[in-house]
PDB file of C-alpha atoms in Angstrom:
ATOM      1  CA  MET A1409     -26.725  23.719  -4.208  1.00 84.00           C
ATOM      2  CA  ASP A1410     -24.885  25.230  -1.383  1.00 90.00           C
ATOM      3  CA  THR A1411     -26.381  23.564   1.810  1.00 92.00           C
ATOM      4  CA  ARG A1412     -25.589  26.620   3.855  1.00 93.00           C
ATOM      5  CA  PHE A1413     -27.981  28.655   1.753  1.00 94.00           C
ATOM      6  CA  VAL A1414     -30.728  25.961   2.458  1.00 92.00           C
ATOM      7  CA  GLU A1415     -29.927  26.042   6.151  1.00 94.00           C
ATOM      8  CA  GLU A1416     -30.369  29.884   6.200  1.00 93.00           C
ATOM      9  CA  PHE A1417     -33.597  29.678   4.217  1.00 91.00           C
ATOM     10  CA  LEU A1418     -35.020  27.220   6.698  1.00 94.00           C
ATOM     11  CA  VAL A1419     -34.106  29.576   9.552  1.00 93.00           C
ATOM     12  CA  PHE A1420     -35.733  32.592   7.701  1.00 91.00           C
ATOM     13  CA  ALA A1421     -38.810  30.468   6.922  1.00 92.00           C
ATOM     14  CA  GLU A1422     -39.695  30.122  10.524  1.00 92.00           C
ATOM     15  CA  ASP A1423     -41.056  33.597  10.738  1.00 89.00           C
ATOM     16  CA  ALA A1424     -40.370  35.024   7.286  1.00 89.00           C
ATOM     17  CA  ASN A1425     -38.401  38.050   8.892  1.00 91.00           C
ATOM     18  CA  TYR A1426     -35.148  38.867   7.268  1.00 91.00           C
ATOM     19  CA  SER A1427     -33.641  40.953  10.076  1.00 92.00           C
ATOM     20  CA  ALA A1428     -34.396  38.306  12.779  1.00 92.00           C
ATOM     21  CA  ALA A1429     -33.067  35.445  10.739  1.00 91.00           C
ATOM     22  CA  ALA A1430     -29.990  37.354   9.836  1.00 91.00           C
ATOM     23  CA  LYS A1431     -29.406  38.179  13.543  1.00 91.00           C
ATOM     24  CA  ARG A1432     -29.754  34.457  14.366  1.00 91.00           C
ATOM     25  CA  LEU A1433     -27.427  33.460  11.666  1.00 90.00           C
ATOM     26  CA  PHE A1434     -24.759  36.031  12.460  1.00 91.00           C
ATOM     27  CA  ILE A1435     -24.846  37.345   8.995  1.00 92.00           C
ATOM     28  CA  THR A1436     -26.023  40.690   7.487  1.00 92.00           C
ATOM     29  CA  ARG A1437     -29.497  41.009   6.024  1.00 92.00           C
ATOM     30  CA  PRO A1438     -28.199  41.878   2.584  1.00 93.00           C
ATOM     31  CA  THR A1439     -26.184  38.721   2.691  1.00 94.00           C
ATOM     32  CA  LEU A1440     -29.110  36.594   3.640  1.00 92.00           C
ATOM     33  CA  THR A1441     -31.257  38.200   0.896  1.00 93.00           C
ATOM     34  CA  GLU A1442     -28.485  37.399  -1.667  1.00 95.00           C
ATOM     35  CA  HIS A1443     -28.278  33.805  -0.620  1.00 94.00           C
ATOM     36  CA  ILE A1444     -32.057  33.302  -0.972  1.00 93.00           C
ATOM     37  CA  HIS A1445     -32.145  35.017  -4.333  1.00 94.00           C
ATOM     38  CA  ALA A1446     -29.281  32.530  -5.467  1.00 94.00           C
ATOM     39  CA  LEU A1447     -31.535  29.616  -4.244  1.00 93.00           C
ATOM     40  CA  GLU A1448     -34.443  31.012  -6.160  1.00 93.00           C
ATOM     41  CA  GLU A1449     -32.237  31.385  -9.317  1.00 93.00           C
ATOM     42  CA  GLU A1450     -31.028  27.885  -9.125  1.00 94.00           C
ATOM     43  CA  LEU A1451     -34.541  26.419  -8.424  1.00 93.00           C
ATOM     44  CA  GLY A1452     -36.044  28.601 -11.237  1.00 94.00           C
ATOM     45  CA  CYS A1453     -39.002  29.867  -8.912  1.00 93.00           C
ATOM     46  CA  PHE A1454     -39.651  32.365  -6.121  1.00 93.00           C
ATOM     47  CA  LEU A1455     -39.451  31.175  -2.555  1.00 93.00           C
ATOM     48  CA  VAL A1456     -40.421  34.564  -0.980  1.00 92.00           C
ATOM     49  CA  GLY A1457     -43.150  36.953  -1.886  1.00 92.00           C
ATOM     50  CA  ARG A1458     -45.382  39.641  -0.419  1.00 90.00           C
ATOM     51  CA  SER A1459     -49.044  39.577   0.660  1.00 88.00           C
ATOM     52  CA  GLN A1460     -50.719  42.633   1.890  1.00 84.00           C
ATOM     53  CA  GLY A1461     -47.421  44.294   2.352  1.00 84.00           C
ATOM     54  CA  LYS A1462     -45.962  41.484   4.377  1.00 89.00           C
ATOM     55  CA  VAL A1463     -43.075  39.170   3.485  1.00 90.00           C
ATOM     56  CA  VAL A1464     -44.512  35.656   3.144  1.00 91.00           C
ATOM     57  CA  LEU A1465     -43.352  32.395   1.591  1.00 92.00           C
ATOM     58  CA  THR A1466     -44.763  31.341  -1.786  1.00 93.00           C
ATOM     59  CA  PRO A1467     -46.275  27.899  -2.215  1.00 93.00           C
ATOM     60  CA  GLU A1468     -42.933  26.890  -3.763  1.00 93.00           C
ATOM     61  CA  GLY A1469     -41.217  28.316  -0.641  1.00 90.00           C
ATOM     62  CA  LYS A1470     -43.547  26.345   1.579  1.00 93.00           C
ATOM     63  CA  GLN A1471     -42.797  23.063  -0.332  1.00 94.00           C
ATOM     64  CA  PHE A1472     -39.021  23.834  -0.224  1.00 94.00           C
ATOM     65  CA  VAL A1473     -39.101  24.022   3.727  1.00 93.00           C
ATOM     66  CA  GLN A1474     -39.936  20.359   3.568  1.00 94.00           C
ATOM     67  CA  SER A1475     -37.652  19.554   0.630  1.00 94.00           C
ATOM     68  CA  GLY A1476     -34.723  21.478   2.028  1.00 92.00           C
ATOM     69  CA  ALA A1477     -35.101  19.763   5.485  1.00 93.00           C
ATOM     70  CA  LYS A1478     -35.021  16.402   3.839  1.00 94.00           C
ATOM     71  CA  LEU A1479     -31.952  17.475   1.713  1.00 93.00           C
ATOM     72  CA  LEU A1480     -29.956  18.528   4.901  1.00 92.00           C
ATOM     73  CA  ASP A1481     -30.921  15.302   6.662  1.00 91.00           C
ATOM     74  CA  PHE A1482     -29.632  13.293   3.664  1.00 92.00           C
ATOM     75  CA  VAL A1483     -26.457  15.371   3.539  1.00 90.00           C
ATOM     76  CA  ARG A1484     -25.869  14.795   7.253  1.00 89.00           C
ATOM     77  CA  VAL A1485     -26.281  11.149   6.951  1.00 86.00           C
ATOM     78  CA  MET A1486     -23.950  10.913   3.876  1.00 86.00           C
ATOM     79  CA  VAL A1487     -21.321  12.860   5.714  1.00 84.00           C
ATOM     80  CA  ASP A1488     -21.550  10.772   8.692  1.00 78.00           C
ATOM     81  CA  ASP A1489     -21.211   7.522   6.668  1.00 74.00           C
ATOM     82  CA  TYR A1490     -18.184   8.671   4.823  1.00 77.00           C
ATOM     83  CA  GLN A1491     -16.494  10.050   7.971  1.00 71.00           C
ATOM     84  CA  ASN A1492     -17.181   6.709   9.502  1.00 67.00           C
ATOM     85  CA  MET A1493     -15.782   4.921   6.449  1.00 64.00           C
ATOM     86  CA  ALA A1494     -12.558   6.955   6.551  1.00 65.00           C
ATOM     87  CA  ASP A1495     -12.293   6.125  10.175  1.00 74.00           C
ATOM     88  CA  ASN A1496     -12.724   2.484   9.620  1.00 80.00           C
ATOM     89  CA  LEU A1497     -11.209   1.839   6.072  1.00 82.00           C
ATOM     90  CA  LEU A1498      -7.444   1.042   5.735  1.00 88.00           C
ATOM     91  CA  THR A1499      -6.054   0.639   2.118  1.00 89.00           C
ATOM     92  CA  VAL A1500      -2.651  -1.144   2.217  1.00 92.00           C
ATOM     93  CA  THR A1501      -0.536  -0.787  -0.999  1.00 91.00           C
ATOM     94  CA  VAL A1502       2.020  -3.678  -1.786  1.00 91.00           C
ATOM     95  CA  ALA A1503       4.199  -4.256  -4.597  1.00 87.00           C
ATOM     96  CA  GLN A1504       3.321  -7.125  -6.675  1.00 84.00           C
ATOM     97  CA  THR A1505       7.043  -8.390  -6.351  1.00 85.00           C
ATOM     98  CA  ASN A1506       6.712  -8.452  -2.652  1.00 88.00           C
ATOM     99  CA  LEU A1507       3.222 -10.194  -2.579  1.00 86.00           C
ATOM    100  CA  PRO A1508       4.458 -13.812  -2.492  1.00 90.00           C
ATOM    101  CA  TRP A1509       5.969 -13.266   1.153  1.00 91.00           C
ATOM    102  CA  LEU A1510       2.967 -11.240   2.284  1.00 92.00           C
ATOM    103  CA  GLU A1511      -0.163 -12.562   0.884  1.00 90.00           C
ATOM    104  CA  THR A1512      -0.945 -15.287   3.361  1.00 93.00           C
ATOM    105  CA  ILE A1513       0.032 -13.343   6.413  1.00 94.00           C
ATOM    106  CA  LEU A1514      -1.883 -10.130   5.119  1.00 94.00           C
ATOM    107  CA  TYR A1515      -5.044 -12.373   4.420  1.00 94.00           C
ATOM    108  CA  LYS A1516      -4.999 -13.942   7.928  1.00 95.00           C
ATOM    109  CA  ALA A1517      -4.295 -10.711   9.462  1.00 96.00           C
ATOM    110  CA  ARG A1518      -7.090  -8.839   7.767  1.00 94.00           C
ATOM    111  CA  CYS A1519      -9.504 -11.494   8.588  1.00 94.00           C
ATOM    112  CA  GLU A1520      -8.454 -11.427  12.366  1.00 94.00           C
ATOM    113  CA  VAL A1521      -8.917  -7.625  12.350  1.00 94.00           C
ATOM    114  CA  GLN A1522     -12.221  -7.792  10.622  1.00 91.00           C
ATOM    115  CA  ARG A1523     -13.292 -10.610  12.980  1.00 93.00           C
ATOM    116  CA  ARG A1524     -12.645  -8.526  15.946  1.00 92.00           C
ATOM    117  CA  TYR A1525     -13.719  -5.278  14.606  1.00 90.00           C
ATOM    118  CA  PRO A1526     -16.581  -5.989  11.988  1.00 88.00           C
ATOM    119  CA  MET A1527     -16.802  -2.254  11.088  1.00 86.00           C
ATOM    120  CA  LYS A1528     -13.233  -2.252   9.939  1.00 88.00           C
ATOM    121  CA  ARG A1529     -12.510  -2.811   6.262  1.00 88.00           C
ATOM    122  CA  ILE A1530      -8.999  -3.496   4.999  1.00 91.00           C
ATOM    123  CA  ASP A1531      -8.351  -3.329   1.302  1.00 91.00           C
ATOM    124  CA  ILE A1532      -5.052  -4.699  -0.267  1.00 91.00           C
ATOM    125  CA  VAL A1533      -4.007  -2.806  -3.381  1.00 91.00           C
ATOM    126  CA  THR A1534      -0.964  -4.130  -5.524  1.00 89.00           C
ATOM    127  CA  VAL A1535       1.302  -1.917  -7.603  1.00 84.00           C
ATOM    128  CA  ASN A1536       3.635  -2.783 -10.352  1.00 81.00           C
ATOM    129  CA  GLY A1537       7.456  -2.360 -10.092  1.00 70.00           C
ATOM    130  CA  PRO A1538      10.405  -3.448  -7.880  1.00 64.00           C
ATOM    131  CA  CYS A1539       9.714  -1.669  -4.715  1.00 66.00           C
ATOM    132  CA  SER A1540      11.522  -3.735  -1.941  1.00 67.00           C
ATOM    133  CA  THR A1541      13.214  -0.580  -0.546  1.00 75.00           C
ATOM    134  CA  VAL A1542      12.892   1.899   2.357  1.00 81.00           C
ATOM    135  CA  GLU A1543      12.547   4.643  -0.178  1.00 84.00           C
ATOM    136  CA  ALA A1544       9.229   2.966  -1.414  1.00 85.00           C
ATOM    137  CA  LEU A1545       7.784   3.556   2.089  1.00 89.00           C
ATOM    138  CA  ARG A1546       9.086   7.127   2.523  1.00 88.00           C
ATOM    139  CA  ASP A1547       7.695   8.259  -0.755  1.00 86.00           C
ATOM    140  CA  ALA A1548       4.522   6.453   0.092  1.00 83.00           C
ATOM    141  CA  THR A1549       4.715   4.249  -3.025  1.00 86.00           C
ATOM    142  CA  ASN A1550       4.191   1.167  -0.636  1.00 90.00           C
ATOM    143  CA  ASP A1551       2.716   0.872   2.908  1.00 93.00           C
ATOM    144  CA  ILE A1552       4.606  -2.453   3.538  1.00 94.00           C
ATOM    145  CA  VAL A1553       7.565  -3.708   1.690  1.00 92.00           C
ATOM    146  CA  VAL A1554       9.677  -7.071   2.014  1.00 92.00           C
ATOM    147  CA  ALA A1555      13.460  -6.668   2.454  1.00 90.00           C
ATOM    148  CA  GLY A1556      16.018  -9.222   3.086  1.00 90.00           C
ATOM    149  CA  ALA A1557      19.595  -9.708   4.682  1.00 92.00           C
ATOM    150  CA  LYS A1558      21.926 -12.683   4.117  1.00 94.00           C
ATOM    151  CA  SER A1559      21.578 -15.009   7.010  1.00 92.00           C
ATOM    152  CA  TYR A1560      25.440 -15.068   7.450  1.00 92.00           C
ATOM    153  CA  VAL A1561      25.178 -11.340   8.371  1.00 89.00           C
ATOM    154  CA  SER A1562      25.173 -10.963  12.127  1.00 80.00           C
ATOM    155  CA  GLU A1563      22.413  -9.087  13.923  1.00 77.00           C
ATOM    156  CA  ASP A1564      24.975  -6.503  14.935  1.00 75.00           C
ATOM    157  CA  ASP A1565      26.301  -5.967  11.541  1.00 74.00           C
ATOM    158  CA  ARG A1566      22.573  -5.560  10.191  1.00 78.00           C
ATOM    159  CA  GLY A1567      22.200  -2.724  12.557  1.00 75.00           C
ATOM    160  CA  ALA A1568      18.978  -1.133  13.541  1.00 74.00           C
ATOM    161  CA  TYR A1569      16.037  -0.333  11.168  1.00 85.00           C
ATOM    162  CA  PRO A1570      16.321   3.046   9.416  1.00 86.00           C
ATOM    163  CA  GLU A1571      14.962   6.036  11.202  1.00 90.00           C
ATOM    164  CA  GLY A1572      11.148   6.200  11.028  1.00 93.00           C
ATOM    165  CA  ILE A1573      10.937   2.568   9.931  1.00 94.00           C
ATOM    166  CA  GLN A1574       9.647  -0.535  11.915  1.00 94.00           C
ATOM    167  CA  GLY A1575       9.495  -4.182  11.132  1.00 94.00           C
ATOM    168  CA  PHE A1576       9.205  -7.809  12.002  1.00 94.00           C
ATOM    169  CA  ARG A1577      10.938 -10.871  10.635  1.00 93.00           C
ATOM    170  CA  LEU A1578       8.875 -13.066   8.174  1.00 92.00           C
ATOM    171  CA  GLY A1579      11.304 -16.084   8.009  1.00 91.00           C
ATOM    172  CA  SER A1580      14.350 -17.475   6.310  1.00 92.00           C
ATOM    173  CA  GLU A1581      14.639 -19.331   3.058  1.00 94.00           C
ATOM    174  CA  GLU A1582      17.120 -20.712   0.645  1.00 96.00           C
ATOM    175  CA  ILE A1583      18.312 -18.746  -2.390  1.00 96.00           C
ATOM    176  CA  ARG A1584      18.834 -20.742  -5.479  1.00 96.00           C
ATOM    177  CA  LEU A1585      20.757 -19.749  -8.351  1.00 97.00           C
ATOM    178  CA  LEU A1586      19.299 -19.701 -11.847  1.00 97.00           C
ATOM    179  CA  VAL A1587      20.841 -20.407 -15.360  1.00 96.00           C
ATOM    180  CA  THR A1588      19.247 -20.743 -18.752  1.00 95.00           C
ATOM    181  CA  GLN A1589      20.020 -23.191 -21.473  1.00 93.00           C
ATOM    182  CA  GLY A1590      23.288 -22.337 -23.252  1.00 91.00           C
ATOM    183  CA  SER A1591      25.127 -21.649 -19.817  1.00 94.00           C
ATOM    184  CA  PRO A1592      28.233 -23.616 -19.280  1.00 93.00           C
ATOM    185  CA  LEU A1593      26.674 -24.545 -15.875  1.00 95.00           C
ATOM    186  CA  PHE A1594      23.319 -25.789 -17.273  1.00 94.00           C
ATOM    187  CA  ASP A1595      24.463 -29.424 -17.553  1.00 93.00           C
ATOM    188  CA  ARG A1596      26.692 -29.762 -14.426  1.00 92.00           C
ATOM    189  CA  ASP A1597      25.639 -32.305 -11.844  1.00 91.00           C
ATOM    190  CA  VAL A1598      27.489 -30.479  -9.134  1.00 94.00           C
ATOM    191  CA  VAL A1599      28.175 -26.822  -9.179  1.00 96.00           C
ATOM    192  CA  ARG A1600      30.623 -25.147  -6.636  1.00 96.00           C
ATOM    193  CA  ALA A1601      31.441 -21.430  -6.077  1.00 96.00           C
ATOM    194  CA  CYS A1602      34.695 -21.643  -7.869  1.00 96.00           C
ATOM    195  CA  ASP A1603      32.639 -22.709 -11.148  1.00 96.00           C
ATOM    196  CA  LEU A1604      31.146 -19.112 -11.250  1.00 96.00           C
ATOM    197  CA  ASP A1605      34.747 -17.433 -11.466  1.00 96.00           C
ATOM    198  CA  GLY A1606      34.454 -14.393 -13.877  1.00 96.00           C
ATOM    199  CA  MET A1607      30.786 -14.720 -14.309  1.00 96.00           C
ATOM    200  CA  ALA A1608      28.051 -11.916 -13.601  1.00 97.00           C
ATOM    201  CA  VAL A1609      25.244 -12.398 -11.199  1.00 97.00           C
ATOM    202  CA  MET A1610      22.342 -10.501 -12.669  1.00 97.00           C
ATOM    203  CA  LEU A1611      19.891  -9.148  -9.876  1.00 96.00           C
ATOM    204  CA  PRO A1612      16.502  -7.336  -9.845  1.00 92.00           C
ATOM    205  CA  PRO A1613      17.050  -3.561  -9.188  1.00 90.00           C
ATOM    206  CA  ASP A1614      15.339  -3.540  -5.901  1.00 87.00           C
ATOM    207  CA  ILE A1615      17.546  -6.162  -4.195  1.00 90.00           C
ATOM    208  CA  TYR A1616      20.868  -5.213  -5.777  1.00 93.00           C
ATOM    209  CA  ARG A1617      22.010  -2.770  -3.152  1.00 91.00           C
ATOM    210  CA  GLY A1618      21.170  -5.340  -0.500  1.00 92.00           C
ATOM    211  CA  TYR A1619      23.408  -7.981  -2.094  1.00 95.00           C
ATOM    212  CA  ILE A1620      26.315  -5.231  -2.348  1.00 95.00           C
ATOM    213  CA  ARG A1621      25.540  -4.287   1.308  1.00 93.00           C
ATOM    214  CA  ASP A1622      25.732  -7.973   2.400  1.00 94.00           C
ATOM    215  CA  GLY A1623      29.213  -8.491   0.778  1.00 95.00           C
ATOM    216  CA  VAL A1624      27.864 -11.358  -1.410  1.00 96.00           C
ATOM    217  CA  ALA A1625      30.677 -10.816  -3.890  1.00 97.00           C
ATOM    218  CA  ASP A1626      33.279 -10.927  -1.105  1.00 96.00           C
ATOM    219  CA  ARG A1627      31.737 -14.205  -0.003  1.00 95.00           C
ATOM    220  CA  PHE A1628      32.191 -15.754  -3.333  1.00 96.00           C
ATOM    221  CA  ARG A1629      35.754 -14.452  -3.497  1.00 96.00           C
ATOM    222  CA  LEU A1630      36.517 -16.283  -0.332  1.00 96.00           C
ATOM    223  CA  HIS A1631      35.423 -19.542  -2.052  1.00 95.00           C
ATOM    224  CA  GLY A1632      37.604 -18.975  -5.228  1.00 94.00           C
ATOM    225  CA  ALA A1633      35.114 -17.092  -7.482  1.00 96.00           C
ATOM    226  CA  ASP A1634      35.435 -13.539  -8.768  1.00 97.00           C
ATOM    227  CA  VAL A1635      31.966 -12.498  -9.714  1.00 97.00           C
ATOM    228  CA  GLU A1636      30.367  -9.240 -10.662  1.00 97.00           C
ATOM    229  CA  LEU A1637      27.083  -8.120  -9.311  1.00 97.00           C
ATOM    230  CA  LYS A1638      24.979  -6.474 -11.963  1.00 96.00           C
ATOM    231  CA  THR A1639      21.381  -5.244 -12.313  1.00 95.00           C
ATOM    232  CA  MET A1640      18.953  -4.059 -15.085  1.00 93.00           C
ATOM    233  CA  GLY A1641      15.659  -2.313 -15.162  1.00 89.00           C
ATOM    234  CA  PHE A1642      13.482  -5.398 -14.610  1.00 91.00           C
ATOM    235  CA  SER A1643       9.981  -4.168 -13.967  1.00 85.00           C
ATOM    236  CA  ASP A1644       8.648  -7.400 -12.131  1.00 86.00           C
ATOM    237  CA  HIS A1645       9.297 -11.161 -11.475  1.00 88.00           C
ATOM    238  CA  PHE A1646       7.891 -12.153 -14.778  1.00 89.00           C
ATOM    239  CA  GLU A1647      10.358  -9.895 -16.893  1.00 93.00           C
ATOM    240  CA  TYR A1648      13.249 -11.185 -14.732  1.00 94.00           C
ATOM    241  CA  PHE A1649      12.562 -14.882 -14.921  1.00 94.00           C
ATOM    242  CA  THR A1650      11.857 -14.865 -18.724  1.00 93.00           C
ATOM    243  CA  TYR A1651      15.321 -13.087 -19.106  1.00 94.00           C
ATOM    244  CA  ASN A1652      17.962 -15.019 -21.155  1.00 93.00           C
ATOM    245  CA  PHE A1653      20.850 -15.153 -18.557  1.00 92.00           C
ATOM    246  CA  ASN A1654      23.161 -16.617 -21.197  1.00 88.00           C
ATOM    247  CA  ASP A1655      26.649 -16.550 -19.334  1.00 89.00           C
ATOM    248  CA  SER A1656      25.263 -14.836 -16.279  1.00 95.00           C
ATOM    249  CA  ILE A1657      23.536 -16.082 -13.202  1.00 97.00           C
ATOM    250  CA  GLY A1658      20.210 -15.290 -11.800  1.00 97.00           C
ATOM    251  CA  VAL A1659      18.915 -15.730  -8.153  1.00 97.00           C
ATOM    252  CA  VAL A1660      15.549 -17.148  -7.035  1.00 96.00           C
ATOM    253  CA  PRO A1661      14.244 -17.417  -3.545  1.00 94.00           C
ATOM    254  CA  THR A1662      12.742 -20.790  -2.854  1.00 93.00           C
ATOM    255  CA  THR A1663       9.102 -19.288  -2.476  1.00 92.00           C
ATOM    256  CA  LEU A1664       9.269 -18.170  -6.178  1.00 93.00           C
ATOM    257  CA  VAL A1665      10.438 -21.351  -7.817  1.00 94.00           C
ATOM    258  CA  PRO A1666       7.083 -23.171  -7.930  1.00 93.00           C
ATOM    259  CA  ARG A1667       5.204 -19.931  -8.429  1.00 90.00           C
ATOM    260  CA  PHE A1668       6.901 -19.287 -11.766  1.00 91.00           C
ATOM    261  CA  GLY A1669       7.332 -22.960 -12.682  1.00 93.00           C
ATOM    262  CA  LEU A1670      11.066 -22.629 -12.907  1.00 93.00           C
ATOM    263  CA  ASP A1671      11.801 -26.334 -12.153  1.00 88.00           C
ATOM    264  CA  GLU A1672       9.267 -27.374 -14.905  1.00 92.00           C
ATOM    265  CA  ARG A1673      10.842 -25.137 -17.682  1.00 93.00           C
ATOM    266  CA  GLU A1674      13.256 -27.116 -19.722  1.00 94.00           C
ATOM    267  CA  GLU A1675      15.225 -24.087 -20.428  1.00 94.00           C
ATOM    268  CA  CYS A1676      15.878 -23.278 -16.842  1.00 95.00           C
ATOM    269  CA  ARG A1677      17.821 -24.814 -14.177  1.00 95.00           C
ATOM    270  CA  THR A1678      18.055 -23.909 -10.514  1.00 96.00           C
ATOM    271  CA  PHE A1679      20.601 -25.038  -8.156  1.00 96.00           C
ATOM    272  CA  VAL A1680      22.207 -24.440  -4.898  1.00 96.00           C
ATOM    273  CA  LEU A1681      26.119 -24.273  -4.739  1.00 96.00           C
ATOM    274  CA  GLU A1682      27.621 -27.245  -2.989  1.00 95.00           C
ATOM    275  CA  ASP A1683      30.215 -25.305  -0.924  1.00 95.00           C
ATOM    276  CA  LEU A1684      28.368 -21.884  -0.671  1.00 95.00           C
ATOM    277  CA  PRO A1685      24.607 -22.272   0.182  1.00 94.00           C
ATOM    278  CA  LEU A1686      22.855 -18.808   0.389  1.00 95.00           C
ATOM    279  CA  ARG A1687      19.871 -18.069   2.609  1.00 95.00           C
ATOM    280  CA  THR A1688      18.099 -14.786   3.083  1.00 95.00           C
ATOM    281  CA  ASP A1689      16.231 -13.584   6.240  1.00 94.00           C
ATOM    282  CA  PHE A1690      13.187 -11.617   5.042  1.00 93.00           C
ATOM    283  CA  TYR A1691      11.554  -8.907   6.904  1.00 93.00           C
ATOM    284  CA  ALA A1692       8.323  -6.952   6.532  1.00 94.00           C
ATOM    285  CA  LEU A1693       8.938  -3.141   6.923  1.00 94.00           C
ATOM    286  CA  TYR A1694       6.530  -0.202   7.301  1.00 95.00           C
ATOM    287  CA  THR A1695       6.869   3.475   8.603  1.00 95.00           C
ATOM    288  CA  ASP A1696       6.314   4.590  12.228  1.00 95.00           C
ATOM    289  CA  ASP A1697       3.279   6.519  10.945  1.00 94.00           C
ATOM    290  CA  PHE A1698       1.610   3.520   9.520  1.00 94.00           C
ATOM    291  CA  ALA A1699       2.328   1.513  12.698  1.00 95.00           C
ATOM    292  CA  ARG A1700       0.779   4.317  14.888  1.00 94.00           C
ATOM    293  CA  SER A1701      -2.280   4.794  12.982  1.00 92.00           C
ATOM    294  CA  GLU A1702      -5.391   3.322  14.412  1.00 89.00           C
ATOM    295  CA  ASN A1703      -6.170   0.818  11.534  1.00 92.00           C
ATOM    296  CA  GLY A1704      -2.441   0.296  10.734  1.00 93.00           C
ATOM    297  CA  SER A1705      -1.759  -0.530  14.364  1.00 94.00           C
ATOM    298  CA  LEU A1706      -4.398  -3.429  14.298  1.00 95.00           C
ATOM    299  CA  LEU A1707      -3.131  -4.798  11.170  1.00 96.00           C
ATOM    300  CA  VAL A1708       0.617  -4.767  12.265  1.00 96.00           C
ATOM    301  CA  ALA A1709      -0.401  -6.399  15.590  1.00 96.00           C
ATOM    302  CA  ALA A1710      -2.167  -9.025  13.798  1.00 96.00           C
ATOM    303  CA  MET A1711       0.624  -9.737  11.383  1.00 95.00           C
ATOM    304  CA  THR A1712       3.322  -9.763  14.050  1.00 95.00           C
ATOM    305  CA  LYS A1713       1.552 -12.276  16.160  1.00 94.00           C
ATOM    306  CA  LEU A1714       0.946 -14.434  13.063  1.00 94.00           C
ATOM    307  CA  ALA A1715       4.786 -13.983  12.033  1.00 92.00           C
ATOM    308  CA  SER A1716       6.031 -14.903  15.496  1.00 89.00           C
ATOM    309  CA  ALA A1717       4.101 -18.217  15.547  1.00 86.00           C
ATOM    310  CA  SER A1718       5.213 -19.227  12.085  1.00 76.00           C
ATOM    311  CA  VAL A1719       8.975 -17.914  11.748  1.00 60.00           C
ATOM    312  CA  ARG A1720      11.139 -20.784  10.881  1.00 51.00           C
TER     313      ARG A1720
END
C-alpha cells in the first residue's frame, strides 16, 4: 500500500472535497481521484460515495480514517527507528586470518565505545580468505586489515601509509620457521641460516609480497643461504598449517603457534634460526573514509588508545 495515497485520502477526508484537497496537496483533482480509487481496489471496498448528491465517506471510509492514521504513525516510527539504527550501527568486516591480532583490541574497543555511547552498536563480521592487503580495504572486502613489516626495515624505508590509508602499530613478535616430519631440518637441535640453502620458503598469498618487499631472501643470502620465496593459494590459516611442507619451510608468527597447537603436533616443528632471528611489526590499517565516519572514528580512537598502552 502506497502511504502517499493514504496521506492524500486523510487530507481529502477532512471535508470530502476533491478540489480543495487536491489544491492543498499540490496535485490535480484527477490524480487524487485516481489514487483514492487505487486504495479502494487494494482494500476491496468503497471509501467514498454519494448521499443526496454530495460526496461523502462510506462507513468503510470513516473506519479507514482511523486505520490509515494508525498506519502512518506506525510507518513514521518504523522509519525513525531504522534511521537511528543506521546512524548508530557500525558493522566491521575483518578477515578470519587477521582476527588473532585484532580480536582482543576490537572486543575492548567495542565495549568502551558502547559504554560511552549506549545507543551505539558495533558488529564484527568475519570473512574467509587471506586478506592482509591494502587492496582488501580499497575494494571494501575488509574494513580493517593487519599488515606487517620486518623489524629490521627502518621507518624511513617503510615509507608512509599508501594514499587514503591510515593505521597504527599493534606490536612486534617473533616469526618462527615451520617444518614437517621428513624435512632434513626436522631433527636438528640447532638450525642456522646456511642450513636452509637451496630450500624454498612457502608463504601465505597475502604476506608473500611483504616478504619480497622487505628483502627477506636478501637477508638470508647475507647469511649464506640462497632461498626462494614461494606462495600457493592457501585459503586460510588452517589450510596453510596442515600443508605438508616436505623440503620447504613455512613461517608462523608466535601468536599462531598455540592457536593451532603447532608445538603439540608430533609431525610439526617450529624453531628460530640461531643466527638470523626474524621479527615482524604488525599494523592495523583502515581507510581514511572509515576513520572519518562518525562510528568508525569512535572505534579507531578507542583501538588506538588501547594499542598505544599495550604496544611492546
